[in-house]
Coordinates of C-alpha atoms in Angstrom, one line a residue:
M34 CA 53.4 -42.9 -49.8
N35 CA 51.2 -39.3 -50.4
I36 CA 48.0 -40.9 -50.5
V37 CA 48.7 -42.8 -47.1
R38 CA 50.0 -39.4 -45.8
K39 CA 46.6 -37.7 -46.4
I40 CA 44.8 -40.4 -45.3
L41 CA 46.0 -40.6 -41.9
P42 CA 44.9 -37.1 -40.4
V43 CA 41.8 -37.5 -41.3
A44 CA 41.5 -41.1 -39.5
V45 CA 42.8 -39.2 -36.4
V46 CA 40.4 -36.4 -36.6
A47 CA 37.8 -39.0 -37.0
T48 CA 38.7 -41.0 -34.3
L49 CA 38.7 -37.8 -32.1
G50 CA 35.6 -37.0 -33.1
L51 CA 33.9 -40.3 -31.9
A52 CA 35.9 -40.1 -28.6
A53 CA 34.0 -36.6 -27.8
I54 CA 30.7 -38.1 -28.9
A55 CA 31.2 -41.0 -26.8
Q56 CA 31.9 -38.9 -23.8
D57 CA 29.2 -36.6 -24.4
N58 CA 26.9 -39.8 -24.2
T59 CA 28.3 -41.2 -20.9
G60 CA 27.2 -37.6 -19.1
V61 CA 30.2 -35.5 -19.3
V62 CA 29.2 -31.7 -18.9
R63 CA 30.7 -28.9 -21.1
R64 CA 31.7 -26.0 -19.0
A65 CA 28.9 -23.3 -20.0
A66 CA 29.3 -19.7 -20.2
G67 CA 29.8 -18.1 -16.9
G68 CA 30.2 -21.5 -14.9
K69 CA 32.9 -23.5 -13.8
R70 CA 34.5 -27.3 -15.5
G71 CA 33.0 -29.9 -14.5
Q72 CA 29.7 -27.9 -12.8
K73 CA 26.0 -29.1 -13.2
Q74 CA 22.7 -26.9 -13.2
T75 CA 20.1 -29.0 -11.7
E76 CA 16.2 -27.5 -11.9
N77 CA 16.0 -27.0 -8.0
S78 CA 19.1 -24.6 -8.0
G79 CA 16.8 -21.4 -9.3
P80 CA 17.5 -19.3 -11.9
N81 CA 21.2 -18.0 -12.5
I82 CA 21.3 -14.4 -11.9
T83 CA 24.4 -12.9 -13.5
D84 CA 26.1 -9.3 -12.5
R85 CA 24.7 -7.7 -16.1
M86 CA 21.1 -8.7 -15.1
Q87 CA 21.5 -8.1 -11.5
G88 CA 22.5 -4.2 -12.5
F89 CA 19.4 -4.1 -15.1
F90 CA 17.2 -4.5 -12.4
E91 CA 18.8 -1.8 -9.9
N92 CA 16.9 1.5 -9.5
P93 CA 19.5 4.2 -10.4
K94 CA 20.1 6.8 -7.5
A95 CA 19.4 10.0 -8.1
H96 CA 21.8 12.7 -7.1
D97 CA 21.5 15.0 -4.4
A98 CA 21.5 18.2 -6.4
D99 CA 18.8 17.1 -8.5
M100 CA 16.1 16.0 -5.8
A101 CA 14.3 18.5 -4.4
Y102 CA 12.0 16.1 -2.3
M103 CA 12.4 12.8 -0.2
R104 CA 10.4 11.0 2.2
E105 CA 10.5 7.8 3.6
I106 CA 7.0 5.7 4.3
Y107 CA 6.5 2.3 6.3
R108 CA 3.4 0.8 5.0
S109 CA 1.6 -2.7 6.3
L110 CA 0.4 -4.6 3.9
D111 CA -2.2 -7.3 5.5
L112 CA -3.0 -10.2 3.6
R113 CA -6.2 -11.3 5.2
N114 CA -8.7 -8.4 4.7
V115 CA -7.4 -6.7 1.7
A116 CA -8.0 -8.3 -1.5
E117 CA -5.3 -6.1 -3.4
N118 CA -2.7 -8.1 -1.6
T119 CA -3.8 -11.7 -1.8
P120 CA -1.5 -12.7 -4.7
L121 CA 1.6 -12.1 -1.9
Y122 CA -0.4 -15.3 -0.2
F123 CA -1.2 -17.6 -2.2
P124 CA -0.6 -20.7 -3.4
E125 CA 0.1 -21.8 0.3
D126 CA 1.9 -24.7 -1.6
I127 CA 4.2 -25.3 -4.1
V128 CA 1.6 -25.8 -7.2
D129 CA 3.2 -26.5 -10.9
G130 CA 6.4 -24.5 -9.8
Q131 CA 4.5 -21.6 -8.6
Q132 CA 5.5 -20.3 -5.1
N133 CA 4.3 -17.5 -2.9
L134 CA 6.5 -14.5 -1.7
F135 CA 7.6 -15.8 1.7
R136 CA 8.9 -19.2 0.0
I137 CA 10.9 -17.0 -2.3
L138 CA 12.2 -14.9 0.5
L139 CA 13.3 -17.5 2.7
S140 CA 14.8 -19.8 -0.1
L141 CA 16.6 -16.7 -1.3
V142 CA 18.0 -16.1 2.1
V143 CA 19.0 -19.4 3.3
D144 CA 20.6 -20.2 0.1
G145 CA 22.9 -17.1 0.7
K146 CA 21.6 -15.6 -2.7
V147 CA 20.4 -12.7 -1.3
P148 CA 21.6 -11.1 1.9
A149 CA 19.3 -10.4 5.1
Y150 CA 19.2 -7.7 7.9
E151 CA 18.5 -6.8 11.1
Y152 CA 15.0 -5.4 11.8
L153 CA 15.9 -2.3 13.9
D154 CA 12.4 -0.6 13.9
G155 CA 12.7 2.5 12.2
R156 CA 16.8 2.5 11.9
E157 CA 17.2 0.4 9.3
V158 CA 20.8 0.2 8.3
F159 CA 21.5 -2.0 5.2
T160 CA 25.5 -2.7 5.7
D161 CA 27.3 -5.8 6.5
R162 CA 27.6 -5.2 10.0
Y163 CA 23.7 -5.6 10.6
R164 CA 23.8 -8.6 8.0
I165 CA 21.7 -11.7 10.2
N166 CA 23.0 -15.0 10.7
V167 CA 20.7 -17.2 9.1
G168 CA 20.9 -20.1 11.6
D169 CA 20.3 -17.9 14.2
M170 CA 17.1 -16.7 12.7
L171 CA 15.9 -19.7 11.9
D172 CA 16.5 -20.6 15.8
R173 CA 14.9 -17.6 16.8
F174 CA 11.5 -18.0 15.1
D175 CA 11.6 -22.0 15.9
I176 CA 11.5 -23.1 12.3
Y177 CA 12.8 -26.7 12.3
H178 CA 16.0 -26.8 10.2
Q179 CA 18.8 -29.4 9.2
T180 CA 22.1 -28.0 9.2
Q181 CA 25.0 -29.9 6.8
G182 CA 28.4 -29.3 5.6
P183 CA 31.1 -27.3 7.4
E184 CA 30.8 -25.0 10.2
S185 CA 32.3 -22.3 8.2
K186 CA 30.1 -22.5 5.4
P187 CA 26.6 -24.2 6.6
V188 CA 23.9 -25.4 4.3
Y189 CA 20.1 -25.1 5.8
V190 CA 17.6 -27.9 4.8
I191 CA 13.8 -26.9 5.8
E192 CA 11.5 -29.4 5.0
E193 CA 8.3 -28.1 3.0
A194 CA 6.1 -28.9 6.0
D195 CA 8.2 -27.0 8.0
V196 CA 8.0 -23.6 6.0
P197 CA 5.6 -21.2 8.1
T198 CA 4.0 -19.7 5.2
S199 CA 0.5 -19.5 7.1
Q200 CA 1.7 -17.6 9.7
V201 CA 3.2 -14.9 7.4
L202 CA 0.0 -12.6 7.3
K203 CA 1.7 -8.9 6.8
Y204 CA 4.5 -7.2 5.1
Y205 CA 6.4 -4.4 6.3
I206 CA 7.8 -2.3 3.5
I207 CA 9.8 0.8 2.9
E208 CA 8.3 3.4 0.4
K209 CA 10.8 6.0 -1.3
W210 CA 9.0 9.0 -2.8
Q211 CA 11.5 11.5 -4.5
F212 CA 10.8 14.3 -6.6
D213 CA 13.5 14.7 -9.4
R214 CA 14.1 18.1 -10.7
R215 CA 16.1 16.9 -13.7
S216 CA 13.0 15.1 -14.7
N217 CA 10.2 17.0 -13.0
Q218 CA 8.6 13.8 -12.1
M219 CA 7.9 12.3 -8.8
K220 CA 9.1 9.1 -8.6
T221 CA 8.1 5.9 -6.4
F222 CA 9.8 2.7 -5.3
V223 CA 9.9 -0.1 -3.1
E224 CA 13.2 0.2 -0.9
A225 CA 13.0 -3.0 1.1
I226 CA 10.4 -5.8 2.5
C227 CA 10.1 -7.4 5.5
P228 CA 8.0 -10.4 6.1
V229 CA 5.9 -10.4 9.7
L230 CA 4.9 -13.5 11.6
T231 CA 1.5 -13.5 13.3
R232 CA 1.0 -15.9 16.0
N233 CA -1.6 -16.4 18.5
E234 CA -0.2 -16.0 22.3
D235 CA -1.3 -18.6 24.9
F236 CA -3.9 -15.7 26.9
G237 CA -5.5 -14.8 23.3
G238 CA -4.5 -12.2 21.1
E239 CA -2.1 -11.7 18.2
T240 CA 1.8 -10.8 18.1
N241 CA 3.6 -9.7 15.2
Y242 CA 7.3 -10.9 14.9
P243 CA 9.2 -8.9 12.3
M244 CA 12.1 -11.3 10.9
F245 CA 14.0 -9.6 8.7
W246 CA 14.6 -7.0 5.6
V247 CA 15.5 -8.0 2.2
K248 CA 16.5 -5.1 -0.5
F249 CA 14.3 -4.6 -3.2
D250 CA 16.8 -4.8 -6.0
Q251 CA 18.5 -7.5 -5.3
L252 CA 14.7 -9.4 -5.3
R253 CA 13.5 -7.9 -8.8
P254 CA 15.3 -10.5 -11.1
Y255 CA 13.7 -13.3 -8.9
L256 CA 10.3 -12.3 -8.5
A257 CA 10.4 -10.7 -12.2
Q258 CA 10.0 -14.3 -13.2
Q259 CA 7.4 -15.3 -11.1
Y260 CA 4.2 -14.4 -12.3
V261 CA 0.8 -14.4 -10.5
F262 CA -2.4 -13.8 -11.6
L263 CA -4.8 -10.5 -9.6
T264 CA -8.5 -11.3 -9.7
D265 CA -10.3 -14.8 -9.7
D266 CA -12.0 -13.1 -13.1
N267 CA -9.2 -13.8 -15.0
N268 CA -6.7 -16.6 -14.0
L269 CA -4.2 -15.9 -16.8
P270 CA -1.4 -14.6 -15.1
Q271 CA -0.2 -11.5 -17.2
Y272 CA 2.1 -9.7 -14.2
S273 CA 4.7 -10.8 -12.1
L274 CA 5.8 -10.1 -8.7
D275 CA 7.9 -7.2 -9.7
D276 CA 5.4 -5.8 -11.9
Y277 CA 3.2 -6.3 -8.8
F278 CA 5.3 -3.7 -6.5
N279 CA 6.6 -1.4 -8.9
L280 CA 3.2 -0.8 -10.4
G281 CA 1.6 -0.1 -6.9
M282 CA -1.3 -2.9 -7.1
Y283 CA -0.8 -3.3 -3.5
K284 CA -2.8 -2.0 -1.1
G285 CA -1.7 -1.1 2.5
E286 CA -1.6 1.9 5.3
I287 CA 1.1 3.8 6.7
Y288 CA 2.3 2.8 10.4
K289 CA 5.0 4.7 10.6
T290 CA 7.4 7.6 8.3
K291 CA 10.9 8.5 9.4
N292 CA 10.7 11.5 11.9
L293 CA 13.4 12.6 13.9
R294 CA 11.5 10.8 17.4
N295 CA 11.4 7.5 15.5
L296 CA 7.8 7.5 16.6
S297 CA 5.0 5.3 14.9
M298 CA 1.9 6.9 13.3
A299 CA 0.0 5.2 16.9
Q300 CA 2.3 6.7 18.8
M301 CA 1.8 10.1 17.5
Y302 CA -1.8 9.9 17.3
P303 CA -3.4 7.9 19.7
D304 CA -6.9 8.3 19.0
E305 CA -8.0 6.2 15.6
D306 CA -10.0 8.6 14.2
D307 CA -6.9 11.3 14.1
M308 CA -4.3 8.7 13.2
K309 CA -6.7 7.8 10.4
R310 CA -7.1 11.4 9.2
A311 CA -3.1 11.8 9.4
Q312 CA -3.0 8.6 7.2
D313 CA -5.2 9.7 4.4
S314 CA -3.6 13.3 4.4
I315 CA -0.3 11.7 4.1
D316 CA -1.3 9.8 1.6
H317 CA -2.9 12.7 -0.2
R318 CA 0.0 15.5 0.0
L319 CA 2.3 12.9 -1.6
R320 CA 0.3 12.0 -4.4
E321 CA -0.6 16.1 -5.1
F322 CA 2.9 17.0 -4.4
G323 CA 3.8 16.9 -8.2
K324 CA 0.6 19.0 -9.2
D325 CA 1.5 21.7 -6.6
L326 CA 4.6 22.6 -7.9
W327 CA 3.6 23.9 -11.4
V328 CA 1.3 26.4 -13.0
P329 CA -1.1 24.7 -15.7
S330 CA -0.6 25.8 -19.1
R331 CA -3.4 27.1 -20.9
E332 CA -4.4 24.1 -22.3
E333 CA -4.4 22.5 -19.0
Y334 CA -6.3 25.2 -17.6
L335 CA -8.8 25.6 -19.6
A336 CA -9.5 21.3 -19.9
M337 CA -9.7 22.0 -16.0
K338 CA -12.5 24.5 -16.7
E339 CA -14.5 22.3 -19.3
A340 CA -14.4 19.3 -17.0
E341 CA -15.8 21.6 -14.2
A342 CA -18.5 23.1 -16.2
E343 CA -19.4 19.2 -17.2
A344 CA -19.5 18.3 -13.8
A345 CA -21.6 21.0 -12.7
E346 CA -23.9 20.8 -15.9
A347 CA -24.1 16.9 -14.8
A348 CA -25.1 17.8 -11.5
E349 CA -28.0 20.0 -12.5
K350 CA -29.3 17.4 -14.9
G351 CA -29.7 14.9 -12.0
L352 CA -31.1 17.9 -9.4
A353 CA -33.7 18.0 -12.8
A354 CA -34.5 14.7 -13.1
G355 CA -35.4 14.5 -9.4
D356 CA -32.4 13.0 -8.1
S357 CA -32.8 14.8 -5.0
I358 CA -36.9 14.8 -4.4
P359 CA -37.8 14.6 -0.7
E360 CA -39.5 11.4 0.2
R361 CA -43.5 11.4 0.1
T362 CA -45.5 11.7 3.3
M363 CA -48.0 9.1 3.8
V364 CA -51.3 10.3 5.8
S365 CA -52.8 7.8 7.7
E366 CA -57.1 7.4 7.9
A367 CA -56.3 8.8 11.8
D368 CA -54.5 11.8 10.6
E369 CA -57.4 12.5 7.9
N370 CA -59.7 12.8 10.6
V371 CA -57.7 15.2 12.8
V372 CA -57.5 17.4 9.4
K373 CA -61.0 17.3 8.8
T374 CA -62.0 18.1 12.6
K375 CA -59.4 20.9 12.8
P376 CA -60.8 24.4 11.8
S377 CA -59.8 26.4 9.2
A378 CA -56.8 29.2 9.5
R379 CA -59.7 31.4 7.9
A380 CA -62.5 30.6 10.0
G381 CA -60.2 31.2 13.0
R382 CA -59.3 34.5 11.4
K383 CA -63.2 35.5 11.2
K384 CA -64.2 34.2 14.8
S385 CA -60.9 35.9 16.3
T386 CA -62.3 39.4 14.6
A387 CA -66.2 39.0 15.4
A388 CA -64.7 38.7 19.4
K389 CA -62.9 42.0 19.2
K390 CA -65.4 44.5 20.4
K391 CA -64.7 48.4 20.8
K392 CA -64.1 49.6 24.3
P393 CA -66.2 52.8 25.2
K394 CA -64.2 55.6 25.8
V395 CA -64.7 56.5 29.8
S396 CA -64.0 59.8 30.6
N397 CA -61.9 60.4 34.0
S398 CA -63.0 63.3 36.2
N399 CA -59.9 63.0 38.4
S400 CA -57.6 63.2 35.4
G401 CA -55.4 66.0 35.7
N402 CA -55.4 66.9 32.4
S403 CA -58.9 68.0 31.7
N404 CA -60.0 71.1 29.9
A405 CA -63.1 72.0 32.3
A406 CA -62.5 74.3 34.6
K407 CA -65.2 74.7 37.6
S408 CA -66.5 78.1 38.3
V409 CA -65.7 79.8 41.6
R410 CA -68.6 82.3 41.9
R411 CA -71.4 80.0 41.6
R412 CA -70.2 78.3 44.7
K413 CA -72.4 78.7 47.5
R414 CA -71.1 80.0 50.5

């Protein structure tokens, strides 16, 4: 009897284990950490971003008491003419899981993973009041889609061929430059990104249509998993899109700065040359702001003077080597004949000397200054 009592529990445990294995083989998925019972994760659902991971990518906000300077800059990133911005446009289609930036933005906004906000042209407010309706946004920009599910929680389905990747040729970004007193550093980061549709009009010309703003901190977990290569010389993707923005690898011109009148650079400087000078001046002041605040140490001052002396010495060596020799004057045969027939300067000088003659002195009898006095006695009467 004791042997039977010991064998029965072992048989029950073995039977339960075989049943669990049979259930696993039939496709029943165990609940994963952070998921719900009975949920399956598909490959197309995208990466699962937890709150802890999202908090890791958020830029900590500096306290107002620690900030000594802050400025907001609006930049326009053109994807056509600037080589530094091409990683944002290619590949146009999905190739081996690689997507361009607009496909990532649109899929995240349509799926509801990242909120999008209205473009208010310099008065951006990232609150729930200005959060866009995805369906209205798709209808406004004529992006064909299908709506599934209930009206309270619709699901928007967009085919790959209907995604207007070839029309998104610009991006607007908001840069923030902050000088932190606590760390004595100028910190630069991207606050938001806005894709811009560029469409040809019926009567010629192009029109830009800003679509929506997306906060960069909420995009970072997804951009950190999308790697791109920056040049054609090296096809190894070494940097992610998150690194691309944080390291400032893009290139864009300033089209607006935050100001009281909410004016763009084109409105403030109608002349193109004046606007270009103003843009360069703003860029220079921002990048040199931290250097102008502090007096250099003795070592830094000596290093700066040494660098200036080396630059001056290199310039002198360049002049001695003939870097600034003027171009030689080529004399033709006609010019040589003219030079031969032309009298020399010395001969001309002799001729002019010989031509000069001394003028004879002529006495003027009528001169009132003559010392000769006429005798009155010898006059005949």
